[in-house]
Tab-separated table of C-alpha atoms in Angstrom:
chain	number	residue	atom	x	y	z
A	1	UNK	CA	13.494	67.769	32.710
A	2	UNK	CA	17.007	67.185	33.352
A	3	UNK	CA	17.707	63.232	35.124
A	4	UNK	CA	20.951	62.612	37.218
A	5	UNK	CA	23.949	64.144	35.819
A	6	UNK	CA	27.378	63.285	36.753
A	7	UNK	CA	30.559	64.543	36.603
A	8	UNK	CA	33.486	64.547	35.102
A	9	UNK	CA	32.553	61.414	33.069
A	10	UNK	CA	35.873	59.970	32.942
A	11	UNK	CA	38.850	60.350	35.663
A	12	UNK	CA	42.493	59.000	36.214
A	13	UNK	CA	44.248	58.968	38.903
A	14	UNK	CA	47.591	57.676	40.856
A	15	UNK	CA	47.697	55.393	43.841
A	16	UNK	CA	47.381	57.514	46.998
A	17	UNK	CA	46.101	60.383	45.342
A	18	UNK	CA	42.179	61.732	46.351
A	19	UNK	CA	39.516	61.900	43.841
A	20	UNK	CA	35.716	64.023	44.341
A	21	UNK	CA	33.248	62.705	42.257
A	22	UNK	CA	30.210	65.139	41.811
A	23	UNK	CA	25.963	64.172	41.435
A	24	UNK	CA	23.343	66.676	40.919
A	25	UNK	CA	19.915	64.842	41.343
A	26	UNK	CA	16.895	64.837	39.118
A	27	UNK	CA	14.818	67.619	39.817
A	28	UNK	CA	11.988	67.201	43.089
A	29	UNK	CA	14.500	64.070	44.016
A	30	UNK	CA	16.146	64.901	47.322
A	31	UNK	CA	17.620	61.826	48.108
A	32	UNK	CA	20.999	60.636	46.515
A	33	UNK	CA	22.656	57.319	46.722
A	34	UNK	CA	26.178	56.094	45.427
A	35	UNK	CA	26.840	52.926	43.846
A	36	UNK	CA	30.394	51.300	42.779
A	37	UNK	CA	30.328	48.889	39.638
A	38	UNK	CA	33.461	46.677	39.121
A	39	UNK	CA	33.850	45.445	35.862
A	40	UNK	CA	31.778	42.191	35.744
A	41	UNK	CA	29.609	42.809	38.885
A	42	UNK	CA	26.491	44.501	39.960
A	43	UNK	CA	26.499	47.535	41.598
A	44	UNK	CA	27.573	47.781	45.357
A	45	UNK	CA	26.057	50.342	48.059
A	46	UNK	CA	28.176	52.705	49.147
A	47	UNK	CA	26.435	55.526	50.901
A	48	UNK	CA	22.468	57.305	50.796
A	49	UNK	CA	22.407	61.074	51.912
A	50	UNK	CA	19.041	62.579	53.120
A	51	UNK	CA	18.313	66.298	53.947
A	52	UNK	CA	22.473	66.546	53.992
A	53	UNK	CA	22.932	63.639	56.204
A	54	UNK	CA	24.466	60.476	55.788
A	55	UNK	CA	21.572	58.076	56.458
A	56	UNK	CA	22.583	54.687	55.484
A	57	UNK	CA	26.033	53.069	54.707
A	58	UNK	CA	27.416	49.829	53.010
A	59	UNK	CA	30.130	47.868	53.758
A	60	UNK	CA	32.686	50.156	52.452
A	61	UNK	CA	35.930	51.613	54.244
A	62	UNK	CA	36.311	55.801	55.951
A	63	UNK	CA	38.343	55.955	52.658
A	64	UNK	CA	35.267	56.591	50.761
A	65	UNK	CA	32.891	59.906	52.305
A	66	UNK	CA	30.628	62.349	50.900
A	67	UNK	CA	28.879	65.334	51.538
A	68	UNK	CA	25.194	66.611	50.078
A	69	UNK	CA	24.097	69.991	49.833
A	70	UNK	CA	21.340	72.404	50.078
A	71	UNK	CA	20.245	72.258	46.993
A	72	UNK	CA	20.349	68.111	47.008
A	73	UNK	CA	23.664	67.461	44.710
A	74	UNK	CA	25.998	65.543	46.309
A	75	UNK	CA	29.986	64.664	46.072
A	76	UNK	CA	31.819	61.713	46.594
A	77	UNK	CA	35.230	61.686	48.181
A	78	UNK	CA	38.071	58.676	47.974
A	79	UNK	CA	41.017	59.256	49.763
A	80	UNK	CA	44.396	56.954	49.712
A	81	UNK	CA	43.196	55.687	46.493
A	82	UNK	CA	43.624	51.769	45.366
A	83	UNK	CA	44.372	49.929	42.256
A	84	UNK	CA	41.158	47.822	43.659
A	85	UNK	CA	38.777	51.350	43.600
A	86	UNK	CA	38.660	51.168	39.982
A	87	UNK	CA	34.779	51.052	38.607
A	88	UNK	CA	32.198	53.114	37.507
A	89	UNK	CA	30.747	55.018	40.166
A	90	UNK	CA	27.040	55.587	39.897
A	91	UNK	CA	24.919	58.397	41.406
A	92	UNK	CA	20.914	57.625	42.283
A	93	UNK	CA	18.578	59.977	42.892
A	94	UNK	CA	14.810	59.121	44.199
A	95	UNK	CA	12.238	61.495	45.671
A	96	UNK	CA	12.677	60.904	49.662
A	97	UNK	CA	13.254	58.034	52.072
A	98	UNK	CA	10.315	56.164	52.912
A	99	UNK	CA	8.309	56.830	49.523
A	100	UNK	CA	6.694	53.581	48.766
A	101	UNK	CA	7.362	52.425	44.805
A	102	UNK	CA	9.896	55.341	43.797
A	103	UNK	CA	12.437	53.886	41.780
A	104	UNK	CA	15.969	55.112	41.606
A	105	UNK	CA	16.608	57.029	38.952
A	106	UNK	CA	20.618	56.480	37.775
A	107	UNK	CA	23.248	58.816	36.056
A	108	UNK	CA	25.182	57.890	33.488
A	109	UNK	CA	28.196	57.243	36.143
A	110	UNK	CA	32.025	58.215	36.354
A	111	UNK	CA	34.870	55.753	34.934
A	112	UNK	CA	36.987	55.799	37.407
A	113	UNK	CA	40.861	54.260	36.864
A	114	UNK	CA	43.311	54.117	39.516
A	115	UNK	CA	46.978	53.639	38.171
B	1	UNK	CA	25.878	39.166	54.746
B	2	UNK	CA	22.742	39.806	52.374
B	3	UNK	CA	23.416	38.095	49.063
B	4	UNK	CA	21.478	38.060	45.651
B	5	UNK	CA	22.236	35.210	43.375
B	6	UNK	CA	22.187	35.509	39.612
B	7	UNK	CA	23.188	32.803	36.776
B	8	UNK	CA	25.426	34.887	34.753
B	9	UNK	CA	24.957	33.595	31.505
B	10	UNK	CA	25.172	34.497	28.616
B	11	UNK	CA	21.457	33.397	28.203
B	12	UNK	CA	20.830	33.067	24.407
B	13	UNK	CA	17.277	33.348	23.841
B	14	UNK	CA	15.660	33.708	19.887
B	15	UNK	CA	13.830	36.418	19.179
B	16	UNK	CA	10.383	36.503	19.941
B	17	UNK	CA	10.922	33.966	22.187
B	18	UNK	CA	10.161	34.020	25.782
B	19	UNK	CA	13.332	35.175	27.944
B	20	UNK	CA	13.365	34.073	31.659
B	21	UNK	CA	15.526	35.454	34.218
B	22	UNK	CA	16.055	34.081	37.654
B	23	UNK	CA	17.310	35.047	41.051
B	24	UNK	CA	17.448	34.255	44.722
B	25	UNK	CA	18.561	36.326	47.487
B	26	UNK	CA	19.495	35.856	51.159
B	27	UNK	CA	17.897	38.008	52.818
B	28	UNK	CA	14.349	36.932	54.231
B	29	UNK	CA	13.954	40.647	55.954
B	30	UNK	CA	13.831	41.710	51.923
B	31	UNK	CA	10.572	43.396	51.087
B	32	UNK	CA	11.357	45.073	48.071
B	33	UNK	CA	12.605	43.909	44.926
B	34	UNK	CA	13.311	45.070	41.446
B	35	UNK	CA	14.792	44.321	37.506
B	36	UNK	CA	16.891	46.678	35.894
B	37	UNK	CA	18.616	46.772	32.582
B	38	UNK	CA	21.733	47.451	31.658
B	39	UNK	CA	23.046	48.406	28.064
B	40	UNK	CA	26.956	48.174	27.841
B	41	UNK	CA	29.206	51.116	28.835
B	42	UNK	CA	25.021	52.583	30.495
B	43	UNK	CA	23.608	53.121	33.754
B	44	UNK	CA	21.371	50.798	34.852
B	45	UNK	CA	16.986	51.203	34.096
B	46	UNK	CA	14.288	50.394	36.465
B	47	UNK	CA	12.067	47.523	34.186
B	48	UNK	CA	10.016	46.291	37.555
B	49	UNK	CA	9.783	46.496	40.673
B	50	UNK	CA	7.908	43.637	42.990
B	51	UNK	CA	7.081	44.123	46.520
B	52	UNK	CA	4.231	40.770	47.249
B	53	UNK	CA	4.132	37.432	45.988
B	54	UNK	CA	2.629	36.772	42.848
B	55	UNK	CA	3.050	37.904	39.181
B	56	UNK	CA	3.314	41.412	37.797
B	57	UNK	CA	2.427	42.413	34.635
B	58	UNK	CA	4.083	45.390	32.689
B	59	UNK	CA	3.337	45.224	28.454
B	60	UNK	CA	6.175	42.670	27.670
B	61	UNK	CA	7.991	42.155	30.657
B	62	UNK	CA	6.549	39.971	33.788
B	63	UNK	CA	7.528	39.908	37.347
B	64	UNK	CA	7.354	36.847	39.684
B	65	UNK	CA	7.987	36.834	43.207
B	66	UNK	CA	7.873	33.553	46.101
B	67	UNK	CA	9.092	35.022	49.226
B	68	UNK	CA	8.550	31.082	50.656
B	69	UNK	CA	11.223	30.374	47.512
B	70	UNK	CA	12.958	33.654	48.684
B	71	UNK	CA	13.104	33.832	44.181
B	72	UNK	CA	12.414	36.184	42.264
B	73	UNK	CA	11.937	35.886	37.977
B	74	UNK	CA	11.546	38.248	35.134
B	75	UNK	CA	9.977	36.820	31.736
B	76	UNK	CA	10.092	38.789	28.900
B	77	UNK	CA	7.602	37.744	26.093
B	78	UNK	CA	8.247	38.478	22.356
B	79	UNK	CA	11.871	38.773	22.867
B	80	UNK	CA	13.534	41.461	20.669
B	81	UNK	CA	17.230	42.278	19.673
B	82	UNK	CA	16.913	45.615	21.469
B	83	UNK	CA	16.521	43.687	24.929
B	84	UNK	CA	19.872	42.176	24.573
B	85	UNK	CA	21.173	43.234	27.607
B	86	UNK	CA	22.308	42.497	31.174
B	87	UNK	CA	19.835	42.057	33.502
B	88	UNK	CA	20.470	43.152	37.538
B	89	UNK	CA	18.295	41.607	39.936
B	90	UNK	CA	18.063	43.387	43.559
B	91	UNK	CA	16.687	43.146	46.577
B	92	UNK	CA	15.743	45.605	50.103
B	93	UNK	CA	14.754	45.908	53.376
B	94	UNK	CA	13.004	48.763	52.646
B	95	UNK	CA	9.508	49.578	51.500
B	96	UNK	CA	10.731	51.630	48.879
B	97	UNK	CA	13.574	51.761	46.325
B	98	UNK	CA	14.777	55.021	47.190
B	99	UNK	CA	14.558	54.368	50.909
B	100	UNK	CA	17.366	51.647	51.447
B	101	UNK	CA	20.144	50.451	49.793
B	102	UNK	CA	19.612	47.918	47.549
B	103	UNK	CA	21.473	44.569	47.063
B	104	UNK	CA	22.792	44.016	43.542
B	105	UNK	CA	23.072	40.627	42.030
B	106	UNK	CA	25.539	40.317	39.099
B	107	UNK	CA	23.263	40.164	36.558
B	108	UNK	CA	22.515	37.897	33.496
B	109	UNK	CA	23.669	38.824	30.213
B	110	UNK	CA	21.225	38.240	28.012
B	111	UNK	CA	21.133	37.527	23.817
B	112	UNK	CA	18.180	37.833	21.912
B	113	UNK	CA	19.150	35.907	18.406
B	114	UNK	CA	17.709	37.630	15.649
C-alpha cells in the first residue's frame, strides 16, 4: 500500500522563477493538505483541498496556489519565487474532512532552495 | 493569531528514563491535538493524538491534556536511543486531524543518552 509520495524530491530554483510541486495521496485518502517547514521550525499550513476545492487556507500570500484532481493528487504552485520560500514542503493526505481521529499521513516532502 | 508554544531544547534525557515533553497553545477554540516525531532530513509521524482532558495511554508513549491549563504533555517511559528525535506538538479547531489545519509548534529536540 503505497503512503504519500512526492515529487521531485529535491528542486532549485532562481528568484522570480515559478516552481509546481506535485502530491499523490495514500490510497482511499481524498483529502490533501500542504505544509512549509523552514529550517528550525514546525511546519506551517498552507492550503487543504477537498473533492478539488480549496477548502481551508493559512496565512500565506496568492503567490502560493494549487490545484487537486480527480483522482485526489494534488500540485502546488509558487510564483515570483523568494529567497524567504526556501523549506521543505510537505504533502498530507487523510481520508476526508470531518472524519473524527484520522491522522495525517505525511510524504517524505520536497527540498526546496530558492537562489 | 493561534500559537503553540514548545521549549526547544535540546532535552537530554538517559535512556530508559522517562522523557517529558511540554506544550501550550493559544487557541482555547482548539479541540484537537496531537505528537508527532520527527527523524532528521524525515517527514513528520503521528505518535498521539488527544482530543479530552485526561491521560492517554499508547505502549510507551503517554498523552496528557488540561484544556483549563490550555497544555498539553507527552511522556515517554523507558526512553530508548531510537526516540532521539524532535518532537512537534499541534493543535486544531477541528474534530479531526485531517479536517483542519493544524498549528505546529517548533518542536523539542530530544536526546536519549545511551
Amino acid at each position: 500500500d503505497a503512503g504519500v509520495t512526492q515529487s521531485p524530491t529535491h528542486l532549485i530554483k532562481t528568484r522570480g522563477q515559478q516552481v509546481t510541486l506535485r502530491c499523490s495521496p495514500k490510497s482511499g485518502h481524498d483529502t490533501v493538505s500542504w505544509y512549509q517547514q523552514a529550517l528550525g521550525q514546525g511546519p506551517q499550513f498552507i492550503f487543504q483541498y477537498y473533492e478539488e476545492e480549496e477548502r481551508q487556507r493559512g496565512n500565506f500570500p496568492d503567490r502560493f496556489s494549487g490545484h487537486q484532481f480527480p483522482n485526489y493528487s494534488s500540485e502546488l504552485n509558487v510564483n515570483a519565487l523568494l529567497l524567504g520560500d526556501s523549506a521543505l514542503y510537505l504533502c498530507a493526505s487523510s481520508p476526508g474532512t470531518g472524519f473524527y481521529n484520522s491522522p495525517l499521513h505525511f510524504g517524505n516532502g520536497t527540498r526546496l532552495t530558492v537562489t | 493569531q493561534k500559537e503553540v508554544e514548545q521549549n526547544s531544547g535540546p532535552l537530554s534525557v538517559p535512556e530508559g528514563a522517562i522523557a517529558s515533553l511540554n506544550c501550550t497553545y493559544s487557541d482555547r477554540g482548539s479541540q484537537s491535538f496531537f505528537w508527532y516525531r520527527q527523524y532528521s532530513g524525515k517527514s513528520p509521524e503521528l505518535i498521539m493524538s488527544i482530543y479530552s482532558n485526561g491521560d492517554k495511554e499508547d505502549g510507551r508513549f503517554t498523552a496528557q491534556l488540561n484544556k483549563a491549563s490550555q497544555y498539553v504533555s507527552l511522556l515517554i517511559r523507558d526512553s530508548q536511543p531510537s526516540d532521539s528525535a524532535t518532537y512537534l506538538c499541534a493543535s486544531s479547531s477541528g474534530a479531526g486531524g485531517g479536517a483542519d489545519g493544524l498549528t505546529f509548534g517548533k518542536g523539542t529536540h530530544l536526546i536519549i543518552q545511551p
